[in-house]
CSV table of C-alpha atoms in Angstrom, one decimal:
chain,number,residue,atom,x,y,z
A,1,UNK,CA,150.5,91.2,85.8
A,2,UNK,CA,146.8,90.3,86.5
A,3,UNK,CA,144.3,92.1,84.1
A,4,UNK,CA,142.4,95.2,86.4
A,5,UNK,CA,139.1,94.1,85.0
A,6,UNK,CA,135.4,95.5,86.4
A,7,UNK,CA,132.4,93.6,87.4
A,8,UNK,CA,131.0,91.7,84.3
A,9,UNK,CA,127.2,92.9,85.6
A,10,UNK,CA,128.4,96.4,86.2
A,11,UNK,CA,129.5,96.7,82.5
A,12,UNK,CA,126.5,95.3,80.8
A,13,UNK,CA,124.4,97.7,82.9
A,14,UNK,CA,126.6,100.5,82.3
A,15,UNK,CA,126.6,99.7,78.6
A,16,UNK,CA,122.9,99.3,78.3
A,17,UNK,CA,121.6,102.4,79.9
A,18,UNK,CA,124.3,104.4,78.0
A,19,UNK,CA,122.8,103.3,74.5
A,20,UNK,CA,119.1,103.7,76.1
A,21,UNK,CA,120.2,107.0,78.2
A,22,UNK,CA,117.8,105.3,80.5
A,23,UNK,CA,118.1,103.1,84.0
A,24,UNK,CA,114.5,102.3,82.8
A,25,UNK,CA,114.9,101.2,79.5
A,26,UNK,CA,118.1,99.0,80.2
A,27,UNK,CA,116.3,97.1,82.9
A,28,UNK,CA,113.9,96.1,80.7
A,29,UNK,CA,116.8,95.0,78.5
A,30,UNK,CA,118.4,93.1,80.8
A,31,UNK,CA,115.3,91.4,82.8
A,32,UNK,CA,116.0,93.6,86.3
A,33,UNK,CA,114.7,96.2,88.2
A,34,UNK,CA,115.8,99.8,87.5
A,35,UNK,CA,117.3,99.5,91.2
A,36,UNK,CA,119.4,96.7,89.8
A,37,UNK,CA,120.6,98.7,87.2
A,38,UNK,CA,121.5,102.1,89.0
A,39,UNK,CA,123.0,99.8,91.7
A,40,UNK,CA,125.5,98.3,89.2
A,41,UNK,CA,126.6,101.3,87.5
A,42,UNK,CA,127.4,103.1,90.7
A,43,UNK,CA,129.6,99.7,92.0
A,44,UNK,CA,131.2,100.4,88.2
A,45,UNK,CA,131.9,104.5,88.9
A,46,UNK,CA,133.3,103.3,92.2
A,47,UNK,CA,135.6,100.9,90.7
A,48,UNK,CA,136.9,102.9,88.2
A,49,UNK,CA,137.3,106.3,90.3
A,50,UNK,CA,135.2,108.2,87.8
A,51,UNK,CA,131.4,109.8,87.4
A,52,UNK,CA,129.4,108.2,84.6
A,53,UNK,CA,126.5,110.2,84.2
A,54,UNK,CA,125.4,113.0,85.7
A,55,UNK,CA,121.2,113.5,86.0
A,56,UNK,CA,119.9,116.8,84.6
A,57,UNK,CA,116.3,118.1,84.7
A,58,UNK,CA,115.0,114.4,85.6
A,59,UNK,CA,117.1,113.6,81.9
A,60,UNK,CA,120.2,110.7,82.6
A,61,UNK,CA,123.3,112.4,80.9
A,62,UNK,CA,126.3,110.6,79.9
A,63,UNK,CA,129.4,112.7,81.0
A,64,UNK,CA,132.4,112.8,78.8
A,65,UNK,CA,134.4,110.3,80.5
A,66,UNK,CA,131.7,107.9,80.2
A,67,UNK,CA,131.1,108.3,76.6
A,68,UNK,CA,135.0,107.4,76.3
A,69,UNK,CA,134.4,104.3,78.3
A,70,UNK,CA,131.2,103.7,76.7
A,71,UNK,CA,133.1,103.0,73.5
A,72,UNK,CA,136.1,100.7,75.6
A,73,UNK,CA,132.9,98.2,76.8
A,74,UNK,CA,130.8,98.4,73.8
A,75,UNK,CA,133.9,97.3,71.5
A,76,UNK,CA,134.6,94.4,74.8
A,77,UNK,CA,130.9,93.2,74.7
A,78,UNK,CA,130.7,92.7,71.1
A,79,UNK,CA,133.7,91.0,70.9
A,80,UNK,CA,133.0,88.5,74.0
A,81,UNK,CA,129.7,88.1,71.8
A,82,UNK,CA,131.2,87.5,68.9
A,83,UNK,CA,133.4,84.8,70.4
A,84,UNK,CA,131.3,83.6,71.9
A,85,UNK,CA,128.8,82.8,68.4
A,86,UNK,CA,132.4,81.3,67.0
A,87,UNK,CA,132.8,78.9,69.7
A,88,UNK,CA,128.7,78.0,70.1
A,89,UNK,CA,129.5,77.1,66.0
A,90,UNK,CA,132.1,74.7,66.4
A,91,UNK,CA,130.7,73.1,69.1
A,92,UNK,CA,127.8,72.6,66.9
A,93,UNK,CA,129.1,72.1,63.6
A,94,UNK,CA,132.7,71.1,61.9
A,95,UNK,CA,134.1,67.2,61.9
A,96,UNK,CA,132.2,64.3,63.9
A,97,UNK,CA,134.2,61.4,64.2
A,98,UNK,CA,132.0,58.5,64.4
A,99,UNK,CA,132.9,54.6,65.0
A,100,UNK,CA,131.3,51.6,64.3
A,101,UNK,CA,131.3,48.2,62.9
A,102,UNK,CA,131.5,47.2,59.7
A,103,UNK,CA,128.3,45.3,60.0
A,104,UNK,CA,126.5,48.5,61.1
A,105,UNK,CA,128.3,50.7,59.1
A,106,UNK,CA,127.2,48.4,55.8
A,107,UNK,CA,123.5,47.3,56.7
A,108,UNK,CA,122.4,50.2,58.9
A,109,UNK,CA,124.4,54.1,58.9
A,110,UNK,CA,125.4,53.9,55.0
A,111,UNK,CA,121.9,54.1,53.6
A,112,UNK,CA,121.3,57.1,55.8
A,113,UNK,CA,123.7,59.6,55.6
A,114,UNK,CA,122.8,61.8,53.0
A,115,UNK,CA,119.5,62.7,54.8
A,116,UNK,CA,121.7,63.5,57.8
A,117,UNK,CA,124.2,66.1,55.3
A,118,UNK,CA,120.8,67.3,54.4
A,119,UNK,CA,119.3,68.4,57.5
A,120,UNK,CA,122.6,68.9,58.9
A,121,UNK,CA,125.1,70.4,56.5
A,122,UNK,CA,127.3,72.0,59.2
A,123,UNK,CA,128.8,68.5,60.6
A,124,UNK,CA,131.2,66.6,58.4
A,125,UNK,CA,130.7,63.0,59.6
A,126,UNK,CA,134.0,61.1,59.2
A,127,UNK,CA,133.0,57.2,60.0
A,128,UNK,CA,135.4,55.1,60.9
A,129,UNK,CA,134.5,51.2,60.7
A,130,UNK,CA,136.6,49.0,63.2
A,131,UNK,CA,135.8,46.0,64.8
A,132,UNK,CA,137.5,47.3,68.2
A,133,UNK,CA,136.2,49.1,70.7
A,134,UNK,CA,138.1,52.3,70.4
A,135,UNK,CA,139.9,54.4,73.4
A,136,UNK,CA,138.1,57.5,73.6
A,137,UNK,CA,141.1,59.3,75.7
A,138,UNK,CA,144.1,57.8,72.9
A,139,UNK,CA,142.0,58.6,69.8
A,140,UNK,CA,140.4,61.0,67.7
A,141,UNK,CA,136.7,59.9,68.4
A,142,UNK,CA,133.9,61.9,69.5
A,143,UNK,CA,131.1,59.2,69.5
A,144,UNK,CA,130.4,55.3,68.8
A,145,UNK,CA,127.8,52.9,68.2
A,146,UNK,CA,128.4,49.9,69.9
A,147,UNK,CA,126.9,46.4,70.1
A,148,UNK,CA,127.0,44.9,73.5
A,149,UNK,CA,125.0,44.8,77.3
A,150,UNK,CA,125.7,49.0,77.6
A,151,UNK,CA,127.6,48.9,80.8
A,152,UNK,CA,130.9,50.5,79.9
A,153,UNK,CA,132.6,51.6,82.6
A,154,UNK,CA,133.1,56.0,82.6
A,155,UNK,CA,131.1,56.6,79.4
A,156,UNK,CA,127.4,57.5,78.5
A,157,UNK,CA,125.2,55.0,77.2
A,158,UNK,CA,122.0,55.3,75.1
A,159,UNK,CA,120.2,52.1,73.7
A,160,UNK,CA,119.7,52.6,69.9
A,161,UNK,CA,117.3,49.9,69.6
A,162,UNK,CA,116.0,46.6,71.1
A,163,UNK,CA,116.9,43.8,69.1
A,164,UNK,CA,115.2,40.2,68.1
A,165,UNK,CA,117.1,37.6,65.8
A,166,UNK,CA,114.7,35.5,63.2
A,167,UNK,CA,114.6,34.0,59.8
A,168,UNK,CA,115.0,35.9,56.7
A,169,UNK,CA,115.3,35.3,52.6
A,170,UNK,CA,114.6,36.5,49.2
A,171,UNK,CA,111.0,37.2,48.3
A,172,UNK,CA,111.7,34.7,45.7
A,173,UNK,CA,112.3,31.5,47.7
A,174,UNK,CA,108.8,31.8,49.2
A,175,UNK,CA,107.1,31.4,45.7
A,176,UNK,CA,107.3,28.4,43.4
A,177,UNK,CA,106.8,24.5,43.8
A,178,UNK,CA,109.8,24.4,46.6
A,179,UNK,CA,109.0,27.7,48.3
A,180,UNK,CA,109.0,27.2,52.1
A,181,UNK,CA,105.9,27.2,53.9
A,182,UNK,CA,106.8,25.4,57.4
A,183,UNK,CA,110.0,25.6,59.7
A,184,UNK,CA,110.7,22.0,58.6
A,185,UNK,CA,110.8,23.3,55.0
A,186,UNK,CA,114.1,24.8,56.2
A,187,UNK,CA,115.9,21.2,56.5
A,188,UNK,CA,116.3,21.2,52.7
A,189,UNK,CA,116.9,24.8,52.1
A,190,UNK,CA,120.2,26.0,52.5
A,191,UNK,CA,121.0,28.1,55.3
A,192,UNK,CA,123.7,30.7,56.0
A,193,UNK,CA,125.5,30.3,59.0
A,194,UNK,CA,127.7,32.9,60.8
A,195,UNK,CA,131.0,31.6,61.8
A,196,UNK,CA,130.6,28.8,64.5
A,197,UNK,CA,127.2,30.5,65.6
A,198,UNK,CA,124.3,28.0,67.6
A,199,UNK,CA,121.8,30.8,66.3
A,200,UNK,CA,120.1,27.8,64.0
A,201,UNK,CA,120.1,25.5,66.7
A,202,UNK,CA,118.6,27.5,68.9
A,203,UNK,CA,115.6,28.4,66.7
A,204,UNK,CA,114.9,25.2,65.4
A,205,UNK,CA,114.5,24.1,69.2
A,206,UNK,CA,111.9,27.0,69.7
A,207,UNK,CA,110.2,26.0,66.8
A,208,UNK,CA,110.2,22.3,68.0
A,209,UNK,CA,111.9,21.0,64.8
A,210,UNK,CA,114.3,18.1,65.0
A,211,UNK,CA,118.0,19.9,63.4
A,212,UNK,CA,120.7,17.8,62.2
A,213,UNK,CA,123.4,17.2,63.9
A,214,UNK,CA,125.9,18.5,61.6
A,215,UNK,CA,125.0,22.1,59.7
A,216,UNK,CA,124.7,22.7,55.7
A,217,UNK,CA,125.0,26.0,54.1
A,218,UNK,CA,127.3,28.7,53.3
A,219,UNK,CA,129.5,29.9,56.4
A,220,UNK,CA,130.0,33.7,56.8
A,221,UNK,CA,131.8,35.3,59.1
A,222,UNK,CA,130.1,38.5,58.8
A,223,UNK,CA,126.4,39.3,59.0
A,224,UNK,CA,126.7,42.1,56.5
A,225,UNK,CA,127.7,39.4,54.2
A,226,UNK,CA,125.3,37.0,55.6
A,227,UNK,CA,122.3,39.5,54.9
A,228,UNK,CA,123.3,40.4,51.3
A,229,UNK,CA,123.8,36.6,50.6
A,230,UNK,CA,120.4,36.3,51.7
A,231,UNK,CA,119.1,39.2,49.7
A,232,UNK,CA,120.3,37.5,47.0
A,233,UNK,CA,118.7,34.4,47.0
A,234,UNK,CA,121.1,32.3,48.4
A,235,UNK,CA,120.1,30.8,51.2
A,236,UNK,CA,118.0,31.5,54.5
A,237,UNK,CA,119.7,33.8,57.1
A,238,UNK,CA,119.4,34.2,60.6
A,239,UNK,CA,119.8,38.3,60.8
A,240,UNK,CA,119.5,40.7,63.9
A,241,UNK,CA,116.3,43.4,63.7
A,242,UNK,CA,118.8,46.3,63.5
A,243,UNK,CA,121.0,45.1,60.4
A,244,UNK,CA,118.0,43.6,58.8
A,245,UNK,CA,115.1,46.8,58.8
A,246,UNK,CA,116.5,48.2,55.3
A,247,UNK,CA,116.0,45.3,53.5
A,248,UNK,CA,112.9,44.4,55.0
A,249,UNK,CA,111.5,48.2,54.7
A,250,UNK,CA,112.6,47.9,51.4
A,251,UNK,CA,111.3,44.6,50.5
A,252,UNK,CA,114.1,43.1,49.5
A,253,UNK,CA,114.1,40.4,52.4
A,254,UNK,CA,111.0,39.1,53.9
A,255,UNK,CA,110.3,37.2,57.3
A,256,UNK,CA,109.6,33.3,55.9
A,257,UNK,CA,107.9,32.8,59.9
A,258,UNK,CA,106.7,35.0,62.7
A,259,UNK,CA,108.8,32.9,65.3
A,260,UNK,CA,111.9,34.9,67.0
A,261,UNK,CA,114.4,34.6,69.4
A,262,UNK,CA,114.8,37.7,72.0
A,263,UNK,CA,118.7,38.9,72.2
A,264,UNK,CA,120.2,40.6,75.6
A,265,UNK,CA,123.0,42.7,73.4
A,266,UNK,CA,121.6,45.5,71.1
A,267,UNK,CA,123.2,48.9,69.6
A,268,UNK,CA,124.2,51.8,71.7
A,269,UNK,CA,125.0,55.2,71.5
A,270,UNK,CA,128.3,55.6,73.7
A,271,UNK,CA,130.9,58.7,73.8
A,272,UNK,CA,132.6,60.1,77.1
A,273,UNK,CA,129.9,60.8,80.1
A,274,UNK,CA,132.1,65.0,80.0
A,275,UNK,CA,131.3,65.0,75.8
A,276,UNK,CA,127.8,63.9,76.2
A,277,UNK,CA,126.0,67.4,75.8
A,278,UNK,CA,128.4,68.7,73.4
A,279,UNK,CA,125.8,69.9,70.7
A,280,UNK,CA,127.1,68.2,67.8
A,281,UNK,CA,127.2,65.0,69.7
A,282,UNK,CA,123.6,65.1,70.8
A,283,UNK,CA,122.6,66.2,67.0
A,284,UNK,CA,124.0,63.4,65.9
A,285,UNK,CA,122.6,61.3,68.5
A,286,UNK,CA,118.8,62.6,68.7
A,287,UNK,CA,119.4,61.9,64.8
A,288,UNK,CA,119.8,58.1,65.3
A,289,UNK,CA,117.2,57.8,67.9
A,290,UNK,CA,115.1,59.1,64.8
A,291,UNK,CA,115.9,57.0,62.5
A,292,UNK,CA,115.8,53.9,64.6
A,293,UNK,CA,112.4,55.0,66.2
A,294,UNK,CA,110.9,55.1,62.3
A,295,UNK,CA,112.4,51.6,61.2
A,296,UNK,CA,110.2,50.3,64.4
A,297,UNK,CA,107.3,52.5,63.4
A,298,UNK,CA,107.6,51.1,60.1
A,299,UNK,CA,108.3,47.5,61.0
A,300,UNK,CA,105.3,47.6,63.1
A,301,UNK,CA,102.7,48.7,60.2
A,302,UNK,CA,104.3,46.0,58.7
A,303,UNK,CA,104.5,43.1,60.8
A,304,UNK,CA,102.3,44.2,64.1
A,305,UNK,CA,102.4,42.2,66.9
A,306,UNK,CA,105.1,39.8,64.9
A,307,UNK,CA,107.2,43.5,65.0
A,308,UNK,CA,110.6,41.6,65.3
């Protein structure tokens, strides 16, 4: 059988100006006119057959039959509000499922995620670092970070970050009788290299330096690894703005040259277009666009108009 339910309006009013004992005092409650009000509970009495209140000597009085009722929608509206709190909290808080690369994941999100159980304690991140890019529909993923043009087809899209790729190394190789001072220093420095990557190629063009034909240096085929290599002194890396701002904040990698090449793919925030206001999702999300807005704040007291 179909639940006999009354107006949702009518009930609220009914229930307000019984607690108040006023038409008065429960349209200020409610943000209406007192007409509103009165108009409500009489479209309540006629739905329910019954009188619920009588007026004596200018005074509203509930009648008994209202009081009874009174009790039925007060114990209904508080637990429609209390349900409702439950579900706003979940919504807001319990497991986030993040993916990612392992790249990002190692050089960007790690460093960061106890300020973000800090400020956040309610949402127990769960990251999950993959080198696909995972089905949204098949599994158990509420939001990624992904590194591409951001046109994916049915899903929201929010750039991270804009992204530049240059030179960088150990503070140490710039000091000393063989630290580098020119781009042509870099022939007879080692460099990294990721995988089969033209990256070197391509900047010693822009920087109008002759490269050999055939590349020396340590191969990676990660630039996590590539990074960390160069952190540690091995060799001069070509690394991407996003994966390198910790170690340049932190000084532990410094730009050798000001010259950079500009990149068309960069980070981005993606999850389904129907999830995209959940409020956990957009917590998280604002909370990136934080963090990413204060490594370019930082970058740029540090390196200005060079900001890579």
């Amino acid at each position: 059988m179909p639940r006999q339910l009354p107006p949702l309006n009518a009930l609220r009013a009914f229930e307000a100006a019984a607690r108040s004992e006023s038409f008065t005092r429960a349209a200020e409650e409610l943000c209406v006119t007192q007409g509103a009000v009165s108009h409500q509970v009489k479209l309540l009495e006629a739905t329910l057959g019954i009188k619920l209140f009588n007026r004596e000597r200018q005074r509203l009085v509930i009648t008994h039959a209202g009081r009874e009722y009174l009790n039925v929608a007060r114990d209904a509206l508080d637990r429609l509000a209390a349900g409702t709190e439950r579900v706003l909290q979940r919504q807001n808080s319990g497991v986030l499922t993040v993916s990612t690369s392992p790249d990002f994941a190692a050089k960007w999100l790690v460093y960061r995620l106890g300020r973000f159980a800090e400020v956040h304690p309610g949402i127990d991140l769960r990251v999950s670092a993959t080198m696909h890019h995972i089905d949204f529909v098949r599994e158990e993923v509420d939001v990624a970070v992904r590194h591409g043009a951001g046109s994916w087809g049915g899903l929201d899209a929010v750039r991270l970050c804009s992204e530049q790729l240059f030179p960088v190394c150990s503070p140490k190789l710039l000091t000393g009788r063989n630290r580098i001072t020119k781009p042509s220093d870099l022939l007879k420095t080692p460099l990294l290299h990721l995988d089969d990557s033209k990256a070197w190629s391509q900047w010693f063009d822009a920087a109008g330096v002759a490269a050999p034909e055939t590349s020396h240096g340590l191969v990676l085929n990660r630039a996590s690894m590539l990074i960390d290599a160069a952190v540690d002194g091995q060799g001069i890396a070509l690394a991407r703005t996003a994966l390198a701002a910790w170690d340049l904040i932190n000084g532990r990698l410094v730009r050798p040259f000001d010259l950079s090449l500009k990149l068309s793919k960069m980070y981005w925030i993606v999850c389904p277009k129907a999830a995209s206001m959940k409020p956990k999702i957009t917590t998280f999300r604002d909370w990136l666009l934080a963090e990413a807005a204060d490594d370019a704040r930082r970058l740029r007291k540090m390196f200005g108009s060079k900001l890579p």
